[in-house]
Short mmCIF file of C-alpha atoms in Angstrom, two decimals:
data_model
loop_
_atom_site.label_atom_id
_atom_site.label_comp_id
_atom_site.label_asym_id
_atom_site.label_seq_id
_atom_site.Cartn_x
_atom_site.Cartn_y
_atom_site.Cartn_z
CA UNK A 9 52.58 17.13 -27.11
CA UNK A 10 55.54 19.64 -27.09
CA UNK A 11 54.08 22.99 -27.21
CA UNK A 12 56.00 25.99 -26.36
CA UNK A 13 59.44 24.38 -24.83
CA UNK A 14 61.96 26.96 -22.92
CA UNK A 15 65.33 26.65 -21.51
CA UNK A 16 66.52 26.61 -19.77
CA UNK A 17 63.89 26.60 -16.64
CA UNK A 18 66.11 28.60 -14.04
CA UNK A 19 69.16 30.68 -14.48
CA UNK A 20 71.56 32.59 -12.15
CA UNK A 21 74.01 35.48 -13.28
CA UNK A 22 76.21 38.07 -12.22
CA UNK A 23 75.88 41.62 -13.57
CA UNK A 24 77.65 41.53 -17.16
CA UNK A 25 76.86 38.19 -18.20
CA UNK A 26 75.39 37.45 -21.71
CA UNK A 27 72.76 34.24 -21.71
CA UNK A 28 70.27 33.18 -24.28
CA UNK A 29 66.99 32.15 -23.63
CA UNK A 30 65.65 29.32 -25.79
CA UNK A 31 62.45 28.90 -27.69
CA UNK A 32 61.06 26.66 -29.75
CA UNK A 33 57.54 25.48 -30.67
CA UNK A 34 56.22 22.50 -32.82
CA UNK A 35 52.75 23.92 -33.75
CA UNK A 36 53.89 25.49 -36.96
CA UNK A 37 52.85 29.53 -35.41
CA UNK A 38 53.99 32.40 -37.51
CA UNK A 39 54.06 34.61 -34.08
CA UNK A 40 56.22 34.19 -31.47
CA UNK A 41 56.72 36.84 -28.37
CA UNK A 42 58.60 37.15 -25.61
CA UNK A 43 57.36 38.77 -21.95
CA UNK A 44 58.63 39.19 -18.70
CA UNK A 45 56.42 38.92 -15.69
CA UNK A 46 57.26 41.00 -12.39
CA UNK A 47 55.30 41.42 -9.33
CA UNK A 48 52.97 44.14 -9.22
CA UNK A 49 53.71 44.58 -13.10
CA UNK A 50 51.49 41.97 -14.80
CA UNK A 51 53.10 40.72 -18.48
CA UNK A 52 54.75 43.27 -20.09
CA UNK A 53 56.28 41.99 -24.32
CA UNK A 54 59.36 42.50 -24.97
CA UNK A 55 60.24 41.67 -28.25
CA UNK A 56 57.98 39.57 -30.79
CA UNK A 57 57.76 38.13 -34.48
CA UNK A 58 55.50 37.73 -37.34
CA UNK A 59 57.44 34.98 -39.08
CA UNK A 60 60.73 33.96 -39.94
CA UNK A 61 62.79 36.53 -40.44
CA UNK A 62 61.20 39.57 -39.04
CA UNK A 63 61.32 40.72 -35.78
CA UNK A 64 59.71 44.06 -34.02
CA UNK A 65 60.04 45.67 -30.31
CA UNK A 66 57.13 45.36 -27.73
CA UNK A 67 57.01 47.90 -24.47
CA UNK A 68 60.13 46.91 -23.24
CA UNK A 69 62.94 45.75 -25.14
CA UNK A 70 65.95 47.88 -23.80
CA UNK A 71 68.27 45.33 -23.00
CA UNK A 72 67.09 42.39 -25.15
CA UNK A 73 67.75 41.57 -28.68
CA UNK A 74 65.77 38.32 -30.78
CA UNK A 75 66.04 36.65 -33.83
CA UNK A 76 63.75 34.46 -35.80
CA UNK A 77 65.84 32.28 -38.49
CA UNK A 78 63.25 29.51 -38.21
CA UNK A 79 59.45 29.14 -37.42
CA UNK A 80 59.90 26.82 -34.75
CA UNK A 81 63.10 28.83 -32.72
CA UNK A 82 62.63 32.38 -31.09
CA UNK A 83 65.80 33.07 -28.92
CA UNK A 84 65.77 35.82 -26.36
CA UNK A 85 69.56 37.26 -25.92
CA UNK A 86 70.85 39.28 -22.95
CA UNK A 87 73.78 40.59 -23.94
CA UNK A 88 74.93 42.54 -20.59
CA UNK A 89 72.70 41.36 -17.84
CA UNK A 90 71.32 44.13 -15.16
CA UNK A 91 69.70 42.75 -11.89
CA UNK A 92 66.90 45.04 -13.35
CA UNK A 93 66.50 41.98 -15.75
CA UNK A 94 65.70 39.64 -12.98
CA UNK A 95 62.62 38.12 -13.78
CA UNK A 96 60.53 35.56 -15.08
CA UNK A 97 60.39 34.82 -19.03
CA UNK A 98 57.83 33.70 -20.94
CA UNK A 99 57.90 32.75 -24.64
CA UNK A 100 54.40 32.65 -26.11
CA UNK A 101 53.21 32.04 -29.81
CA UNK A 102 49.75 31.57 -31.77
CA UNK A 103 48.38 30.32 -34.96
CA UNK A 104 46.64 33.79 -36.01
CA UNK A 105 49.41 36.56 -36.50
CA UNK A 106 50.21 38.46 -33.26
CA UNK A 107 47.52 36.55 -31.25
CA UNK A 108 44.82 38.64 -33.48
CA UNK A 109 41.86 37.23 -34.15
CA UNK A 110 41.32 34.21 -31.69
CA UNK A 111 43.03 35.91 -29.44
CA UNK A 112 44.48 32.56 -27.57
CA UNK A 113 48.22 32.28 -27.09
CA UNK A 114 50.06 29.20 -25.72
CA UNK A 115 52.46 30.16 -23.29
CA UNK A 116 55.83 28.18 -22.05
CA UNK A 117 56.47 27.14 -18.71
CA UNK A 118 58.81 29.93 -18.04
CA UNK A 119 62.26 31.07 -17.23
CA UNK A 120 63.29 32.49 -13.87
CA UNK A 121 66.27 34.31 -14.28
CA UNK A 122 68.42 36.12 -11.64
CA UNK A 123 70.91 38.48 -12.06
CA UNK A 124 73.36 39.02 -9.23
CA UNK B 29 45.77 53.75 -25.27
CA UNK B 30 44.63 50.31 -24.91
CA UNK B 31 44.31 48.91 -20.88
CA UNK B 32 43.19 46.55 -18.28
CA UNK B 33 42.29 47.55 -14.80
CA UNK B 34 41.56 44.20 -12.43
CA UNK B 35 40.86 44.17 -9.17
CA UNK B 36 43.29 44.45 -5.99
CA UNK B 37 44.70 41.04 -4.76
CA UNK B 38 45.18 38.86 -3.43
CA UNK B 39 42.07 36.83 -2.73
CA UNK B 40 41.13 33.81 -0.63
CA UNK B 41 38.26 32.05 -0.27
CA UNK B 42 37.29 29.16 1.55
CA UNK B 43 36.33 25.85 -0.90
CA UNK B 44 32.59 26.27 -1.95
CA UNK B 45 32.55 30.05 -2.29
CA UNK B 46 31.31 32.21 -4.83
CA UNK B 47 33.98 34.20 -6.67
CA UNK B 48 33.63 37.50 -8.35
CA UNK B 49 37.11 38.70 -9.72
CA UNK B 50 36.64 42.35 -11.62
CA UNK B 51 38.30 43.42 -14.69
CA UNK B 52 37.28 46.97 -16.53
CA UNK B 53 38.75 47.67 -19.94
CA UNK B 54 39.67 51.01 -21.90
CA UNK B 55 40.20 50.68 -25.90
CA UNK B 56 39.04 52.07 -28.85
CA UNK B 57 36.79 50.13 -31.15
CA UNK B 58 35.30 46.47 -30.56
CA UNK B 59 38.30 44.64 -28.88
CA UNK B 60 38.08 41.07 -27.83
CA UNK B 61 38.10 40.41 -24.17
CA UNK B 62 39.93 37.46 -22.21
CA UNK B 63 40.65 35.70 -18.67
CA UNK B 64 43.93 33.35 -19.06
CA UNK B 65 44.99 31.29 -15.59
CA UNK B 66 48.69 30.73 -14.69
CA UNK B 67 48.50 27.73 -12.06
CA UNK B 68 51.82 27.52 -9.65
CA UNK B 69 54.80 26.69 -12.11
CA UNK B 70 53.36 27.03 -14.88
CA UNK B 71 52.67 29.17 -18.03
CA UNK B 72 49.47 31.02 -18.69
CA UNK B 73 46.72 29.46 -20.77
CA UNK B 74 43.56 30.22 -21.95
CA UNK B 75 40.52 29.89 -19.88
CA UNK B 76 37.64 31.82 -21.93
CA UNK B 77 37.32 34.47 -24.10
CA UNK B 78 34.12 36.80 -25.91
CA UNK B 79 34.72 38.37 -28.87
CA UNK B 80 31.69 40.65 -28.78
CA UNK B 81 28.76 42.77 -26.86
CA UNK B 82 26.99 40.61 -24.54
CA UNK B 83 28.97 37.17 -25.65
CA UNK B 84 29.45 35.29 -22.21
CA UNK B 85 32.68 33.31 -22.54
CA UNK B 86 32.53 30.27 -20.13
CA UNK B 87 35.03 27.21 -19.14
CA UNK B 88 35.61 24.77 -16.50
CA UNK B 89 32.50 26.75 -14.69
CA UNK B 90 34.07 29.73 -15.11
CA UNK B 91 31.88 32.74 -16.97
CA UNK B 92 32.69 36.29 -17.96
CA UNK B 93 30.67 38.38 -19.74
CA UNK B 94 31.06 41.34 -22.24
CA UNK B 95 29.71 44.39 -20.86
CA UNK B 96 30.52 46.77 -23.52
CA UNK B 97 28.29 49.41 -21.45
CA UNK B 98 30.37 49.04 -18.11
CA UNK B 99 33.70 47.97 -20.23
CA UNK B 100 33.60 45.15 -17.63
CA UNK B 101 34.21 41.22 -18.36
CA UNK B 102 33.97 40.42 -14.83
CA UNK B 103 35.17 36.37 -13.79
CA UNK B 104 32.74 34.48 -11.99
CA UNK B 105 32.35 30.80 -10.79
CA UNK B 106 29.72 29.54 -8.38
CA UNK B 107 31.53 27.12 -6.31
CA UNK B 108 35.65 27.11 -5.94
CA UNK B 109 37.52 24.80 -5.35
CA UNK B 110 41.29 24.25 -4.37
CA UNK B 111 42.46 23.39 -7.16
CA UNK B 112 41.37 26.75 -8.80
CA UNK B 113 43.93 28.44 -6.70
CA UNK B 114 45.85 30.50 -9.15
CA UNK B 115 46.45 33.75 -10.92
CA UNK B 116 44.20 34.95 -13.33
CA UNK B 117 44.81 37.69 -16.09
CA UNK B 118 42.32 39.39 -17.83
CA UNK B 119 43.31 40.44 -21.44
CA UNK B 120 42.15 42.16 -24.69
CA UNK B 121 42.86 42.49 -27.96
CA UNK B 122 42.01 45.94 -29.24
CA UNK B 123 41.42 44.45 -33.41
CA UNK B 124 43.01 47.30 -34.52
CA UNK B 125 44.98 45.62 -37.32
CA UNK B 126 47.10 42.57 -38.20
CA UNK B 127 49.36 43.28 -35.76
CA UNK B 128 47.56 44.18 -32.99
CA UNK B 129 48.30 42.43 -29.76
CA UNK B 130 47.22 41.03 -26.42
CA UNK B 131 47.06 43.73 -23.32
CA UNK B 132 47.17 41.97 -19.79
CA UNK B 133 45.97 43.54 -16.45
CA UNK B 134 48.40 42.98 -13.69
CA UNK B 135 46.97 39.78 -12.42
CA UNK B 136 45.28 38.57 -8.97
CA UNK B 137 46.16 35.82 -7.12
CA UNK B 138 43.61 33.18 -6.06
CA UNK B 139 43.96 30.75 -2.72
CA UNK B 140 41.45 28.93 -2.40
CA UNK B 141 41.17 27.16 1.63
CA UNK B 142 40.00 23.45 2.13
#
């Protein structure tokens, strides 16, 4: 059983860079989201969607853009990486829309990205 | 707005204790309340949840319940052991709409001593 897959798991880049972060999921969810977890900070969303095609910001999205061309894919682009992005990445997605009703979101294993 | 307040971390406990880990809540309305564990390399998950007043949400003998006159869902388990060492989040969901979303508290970490 898939589940929420991310990659890639660890990532290390200089000041600048562009990367994407992968997501995809298999359970046929309409919402996908994307947080970053810092210490001290708890999860904070960054960007998330409703469904294919539509996309909307969270608390902190500076920095990040996302598309959603599929149900199953929800990439997470840096375009100019800051070491204020250094974190840990989490791609998340449930059945109801934006977690509502049940509440329960399946989470990813995570990305740990640092930027140098 | 919408929040979680948890308790100050981290916490250890020696294998057999009683845990108590507090969460208090602020939101508008009737929001659903939730305690999701991250375990070490790994994602969060969902370990209960109570949708309502006085529900008691309770897994893996874990229990919370919804104190809608404290705005507390405190976590609770009787007897720890290591492998519950982890971090736990508590979360709502204020039910404001169809889009509204999850709120996490900042998280405590668990060790739990042999």
């Amino acid at each position: 059983n898939a589940g929420v897959t991310q990659t890639p798991k660890f990532q290390v880049l200089k000041t600048g860079q562009s990367m994407t972060l992968q997501c995809a999921q298999d359970m046929n969810h309409e919402y996908m989201s994307w947080y970053r977890q810092d210490p001290g900070m708890g999860l904070r969303l960054i960007h998330y969607s409703v469904g294919a095609g539509i996309t909307d910001q969270g608390e902190v999205p500076n920095g990040y853009n996302v598309s959603r061309s599929t149900t199953e894919d929800f990439p997470l682009r840096l375009l100019s990486a800051a070491p204020s992005q250094t974190s840990v990445y989490f791609c998340a997605s449930s059945y109801d829309l934006a977690g509502g009703r049940s509440g329960e979101l399946f989470f990813g294993e995570g990305s740990r990205l640092t930027v140098l | 707005g919408d929040s979680v307040t948890q308790m100050e971390g981290p916490v250890t406990l020696s294998e057999e204790a009683f845990l108590t880990i507090n969460c208090t809540y602020t939101a508008t309305g009737y929001p659903s309340l939730f305690w999701y564990v991250q375990y070490p390399g790994e994602g969060l998950q969902l370990l209960l949840k109570a949708t309502k007043a006085d529900d008691k949400g309770s897994n893996k003998g874990f229990e919370a319940t919804y104190r809608k006159e404290t705005t507390s869902f405190h976590l609770e388990k009787g007897s720890v052991q290591v492998s519950d060492s982890a971090v736990y989040f508590c979360a709502l969901n204020p039910r404001t709409g169809a889009n509204s979303k999850l709120t996490f508290g900042k998280g405590i970490t668990l060790s739990v001593r042999p």
